Every structure is written in structure tokens, then in C-alpha cells.
PDB file of C-alpha atoms in Angstrom:
ATOM      1  CA  MET R   1      23.127 -36.920 -33.269  1.00 37.00           C
ATOM      2  CA  ILE R   2      22.117 -33.374 -31.692  1.00 42.00           C
ATOM      3  CA  ASN R   3      20.446 -33.480 -28.166  1.00 44.00           C
ATOM      4  CA  SER R   4      16.379 -31.414 -28.694  1.00 50.00           C
ATOM      5  CA  VAL R   5      16.279 -31.167 -25.123  1.00 59.00           C
ATOM      6  CA  GLY R   6      17.354 -28.113 -23.579  1.00 82.00           C
ATOM      7  CA  ILE R   7      18.810 -27.101 -19.665  1.00 89.00           C
ATOM      8  CA  CYS R   8      16.903 -24.984 -17.967  1.00 91.00           C
ATOM      9  CA  ILE R   9      19.038 -22.164 -16.887  1.00 90.00           C
ATOM     10  CA  ALA R  10      17.472 -21.535 -13.672  1.00 90.00           C
ATOM     11  CA  CYS R  11      17.436 -25.438 -11.414  1.00 92.00           C
ATOM     12  CA  GLY R  12      20.381 -26.869 -14.249  1.00 91.00           C
ATOM     13  CA  LYS R  13      17.946 -29.699 -15.596  1.00 91.00           C
ATOM     14  CA  GLU R  14      16.432 -31.167 -18.377  1.00 90.00           C
ATOM     15  CA  MET R  15      13.387 -29.980 -19.909  1.00 88.00           C
ATOM     16  CA  PRO R  16      10.709 -32.302 -22.473  1.00 83.00           C
ATOM     17  CA  VAL R  17      10.802 -31.906 -25.926  1.00 79.00           C
ATOM     18  CA  PHE R  18       9.065 -29.056 -27.481  1.00 83.00           C
ATOM     19  CA  TYR R  19       9.349 -27.840 -24.202  1.00 82.00           C
ATOM     20  CA  LYS R  20       5.350 -28.537 -23.114  1.00 83.00           C
ATOM     21  CA  GLY R  21       4.766 -28.275 -19.476  1.00 83.00           C
ATOM     22  CA  CYS R  22       7.306 -25.582 -19.217  1.00 90.00           C
ATOM     23  CA  SER R  23       7.406 -21.634 -18.734  1.00 91.00           C
ATOM     24  CA  LYS R  24       7.224 -18.657 -20.779  1.00 92.00           C
ATOM     25  CA  THR R  25       9.857 -15.502 -19.681  1.00 93.00           C
ATOM     26  CA  TYR R  26      11.924 -13.121 -20.955  1.00 94.00           C
ATOM     27  CA  ASP R  27      16.021 -12.898 -20.484  1.00 92.00           C
ATOM     28  CA  PRO R  28      16.868  -9.247 -21.103  1.00 91.00           C
ATOM     29  CA  LYS R  29      20.166  -9.332 -20.914  1.00 88.00           C
ATOM     30  CA  PHE R  30      19.947 -10.960 -24.491  1.00 89.00           C
ATOM     31  CA  HIS R  31      16.348  -9.867 -24.931  1.00 89.00           C
ATOM     32  CA  LYS R  32      14.932 -12.763 -26.439  1.00 92.00           C
ATOM     33  CA  ASN R  33      11.894 -14.673 -23.916  1.00 92.00           C
ATOM     34  CA  ILE R  34      12.476 -18.236 -21.961  1.00 92.00           C
ATOM     35  CA  TYR R  35      11.875 -20.971 -21.114  1.00 92.00           C
ATOM     36  CA  VAL R  36      12.113 -22.884 -17.647  1.00 93.00           C
ATOM     37  CA  CYS R  37      11.579 -25.985 -16.528  1.00 92.00           C
ATOM     38  CA  SER R  38       8.261 -25.348 -14.253  1.00 92.00           C
ATOM     39  CA  ASN R  39       5.883 -22.149 -13.048  1.00 94.00           C
ATOM     40  CA  GLU R  40       9.084 -22.241  -9.081  1.00 95.00           C
ATOM     41  CA  CYS R  41      11.993 -21.428 -11.875  1.00 94.00           C
ATOM     42  CA  LYS R  42      10.527 -19.187 -13.492  1.00 95.00           C
ATOM     43  CA  GLU R  43       9.958 -16.856 -10.173  1.00 95.00           C
ATOM     44  CA  LYS R  44      13.167 -18.034  -9.549  1.00 95.00           C
ATOM     45  CA  TRP R  45      14.766 -16.160 -12.328  1.00 95.00           C
ATOM     46  CA  GLU R  46      12.567 -13.230 -12.677  1.00 95.00           C
ATOM     47  CA  ALA R  47      13.486 -12.544  -8.996  1.00 96.00           C
ATOM     48  CA  GLN R  48      17.389 -11.927  -9.661  1.00 95.00           C
ATOM     49  CA  TYR R  49      15.894  -8.210 -10.928  1.00 96.00           C
ATOM     50  CA  PHE R  50      12.444  -8.024  -8.903  1.00 97.00           C
ATOM     51  CA  VAL R  51      12.721  -4.418  -7.177  1.00 96.00           C
ATOM     52  CA  GLU R  52       9.233  -4.104  -5.626  1.00 96.00           C
ATOM     53  CA  LYS R  53       5.648  -4.881  -6.369  1.00 96.00           C
ATOM     54  CA  TYR R  54       3.951  -1.045  -7.426  1.00 96.00           C
ATOM     55  CA  LYS R  55       0.697  -0.456  -7.120  1.00 94.00           C
ATOM     56  CA  GLY R  56      -0.012  -4.550  -8.138  1.00 93.00           C
ATOM     57  CA  ASN R  57       3.411  -3.909 -11.127  1.00 93.00           C
ATOM     58  CA  LYS R  58       6.713  -5.215 -10.183  1.00 95.00           C
ATOM     59  CA  ILE R  59       9.504  -3.098 -10.936  1.00 97.00           C
ATOM     60  CA  TYR R  60      12.685  -4.843 -12.281  1.00 97.00           C
ATOM     61  CA  CYS R  61      15.750  -3.304 -12.270  1.00 96.00           C
ATOM     62  CA  ILE R  62      18.643  -4.904 -15.514  1.00 95.00           C
ATOM     63  CA  ASP R  63      21.048  -2.983 -14.535  1.00 93.00           C
ATOM     64  CA  GLY R  64      20.470  -0.219 -12.525  1.00 94.00           C
ATOM     65  CA  LYS R  65      17.952   0.990 -14.693  1.00 95.00           C
ATOM     66  CA  TYR R  66      14.368   0.918 -13.049  1.00 96.00           C
ATOM     67  CA  VAL R  67      11.289  -0.872 -15.454  1.00 94.00           C
ATOM     68  CA  PRO R  68       7.864  -1.305 -15.049  1.00 92.00           C
ATOM     69  CA  TYR R  69       8.256  -5.272 -16.314  1.00 91.00           C
ATOM     70  CA  LEU R  70      10.720  -7.394 -16.937  1.00 91.00           C
ATOM     71  CA  SER R  71      10.441  -7.199 -21.198  1.00 90.00           C
ATOM     72  CA  CYS R  72       9.937  -3.583 -21.062  1.00 88.00           C
ATOM     73  CA  ALA R  73      11.853  -1.146 -23.974  1.00 84.00           C
ATOM     74  CA  TYR R  74      12.622   1.468 -22.385  1.00 86.00           C
ATOM     75  CA  TYR R  75      13.484   2.456 -19.012  1.00 90.00           C
ATOM     76  CA  PHE R  76      14.128   4.703 -15.781  1.00 93.00           C
ATOM     77  CA  ASN R  77      16.620   6.090 -14.366  1.00 94.00           C
ATOM     78  CA  THR R  78      15.196   6.192 -11.052  1.00 95.00           C
ATOM     79  CA  LEU R  79      12.602   3.911  -8.777  1.00 96.00           C
ATOM     80  CA  GLU R  80      10.582   6.870  -8.710  1.00 95.00           C
ATOM     81  CA  ASP R  81      10.336   7.827 -12.901  1.00 92.00           C
ATOM     82  CA  CYS R  82       9.678   4.333 -13.380  1.00 94.00           C
ATOM     83  CA  LYS R  83       6.886   5.152 -10.119  1.00 95.00           C
ATOM     84  CA  LYS R  84       5.331   7.822 -11.534  1.00 92.00           C
ATOM     85  CA  ARG R  85       5.191   6.271 -14.811  1.00 91.00           C
ATOM     86  CA  ILE R  86       3.068   3.064 -13.639  1.00 92.00           C
ATOM     87  CA  ASP R  87       0.323   6.088 -11.646  1.00 93.00           C
ATOM     88  CA  LYS R  88       0.228   7.266 -15.648  1.00 90.00           C
ATOM     89  CA  PRO R  89      -0.818   4.148 -17.662  1.00 82.00           C
ATOM     90  CA  HIS R  90      -2.409   6.187 -20.336  1.00 85.00           C
ATOM     91  CA  ILE R  91       1.525   7.710 -21.649  1.00 79.00           C
ATOM     92  CA  ALA R  92       2.748   5.590 -24.639  1.00 75.00           C
ATOM     93  CA  TYR R  93       6.951   5.933 -24.860  1.00 72.00           C
ATOM     94  CA  VAL R  94       7.246   6.883 -29.190  1.00 75.00           C
ATOM     95  CA  SER R  95      10.850   6.725 -29.603  1.00 76.00           C
ATOM     96  CA  ARG R  96      12.165   9.480 -32.100  1.00 84.00           C
ATOM     97  CA  GLU R  97      12.517   7.347 -35.051  1.00 85.00           C
ATOM     98  CA  ALA R  98       8.851   6.930 -34.766  1.00 83.00           C
ATOM     99  CA  LEU R  99       8.101  10.088 -33.854  1.00 84.00           C
ATOM    100  CA  ARG R 100       9.531  11.400 -36.655  1.00 87.00           C
ATOM    101  CA  THR R 101       7.989   8.728 -39.741  1.00 88.00           C
ATOM    102  CA  PHE R 102       4.827   8.595 -38.730  1.00 83.00           C
ATOM    103  CA  ILE R 103       4.853  13.157 -38.372  1.00 87.00           C
ATOM    104  CA  ARG R 104       7.346  12.375 -42.946  1.00 86.00           C
ATOM    105  CA  GLU R 105       4.058  10.149 -43.503  1.00 85.00           C
ATOM    106  CA  GLU R 106       1.194  12.360 -41.959  1.00 83.00           C
ATOM    107  CA  PHE R 107       2.639  15.051 -43.198  1.00 83.00           C
ATOM    108  CA  GLY R 108       5.210  14.246 -46.373  1.00 73.00           C
ATOM    109  CA  ASN R 109       8.542  15.537 -47.188  1.00 63.00           C
ATOM    110  CA  ASP R 110       7.504  19.501 -47.455  1.00 53.00           C
TER     111      ASP R 110
END
């Protein structure tokens, strides 16, 4: 029989079925949302990546790369570059492929 009870990755305790009352966080190593048993475990899990708080935003470091939030799809090589991004919230990151797709759809393949 399959056991449907999950184990909290922060503390190792069994979690309730269907994660009722559990907290949701993000695992940057596997790029997916995960559940932990409590807010304390969520804070403990996120603390391993936390670097500093800047203008109300938490900055995290994952494998030597700085991100302005834990589930961020882009990164910065330096902490200062990450702070510059936080200072300019109206600027969006756009991948080259997304830009190419936009140009292709907007202007066609002339």
C-alpha cells in the first residue's frame, strides 16, 4: 500500500494528508513549489538561501547567484546588481527567445 503522508524537508516530521494547514515555499534546486509543515519550517527552509533585506525585499543567494525573490527565473552575479534591479521595479526581464517571438509575431517574417 502506498503511504500518502509527506515528510517535511525542513524538520523531518510527517505532514497531514492533502497538506492541510501546511505552508508553501519554493525549492530553487529542483525549480518547484514544495510544502513544509509550518511557517517556522518555511522560514527555516528559506533562511538557508537568505542574504539580506533591502528596501523591504528579501535577497537570496542560490549557487552563488543573487535573486530578488526565491522563485525568481533570472539571477544576478553580484549583490549590487540585484539591488539595482530592486531599485527599478518597472523594468522587466525578457529572454532573447521571448523577444524574438514577439518581433516575429508583431512584424512577421519579412
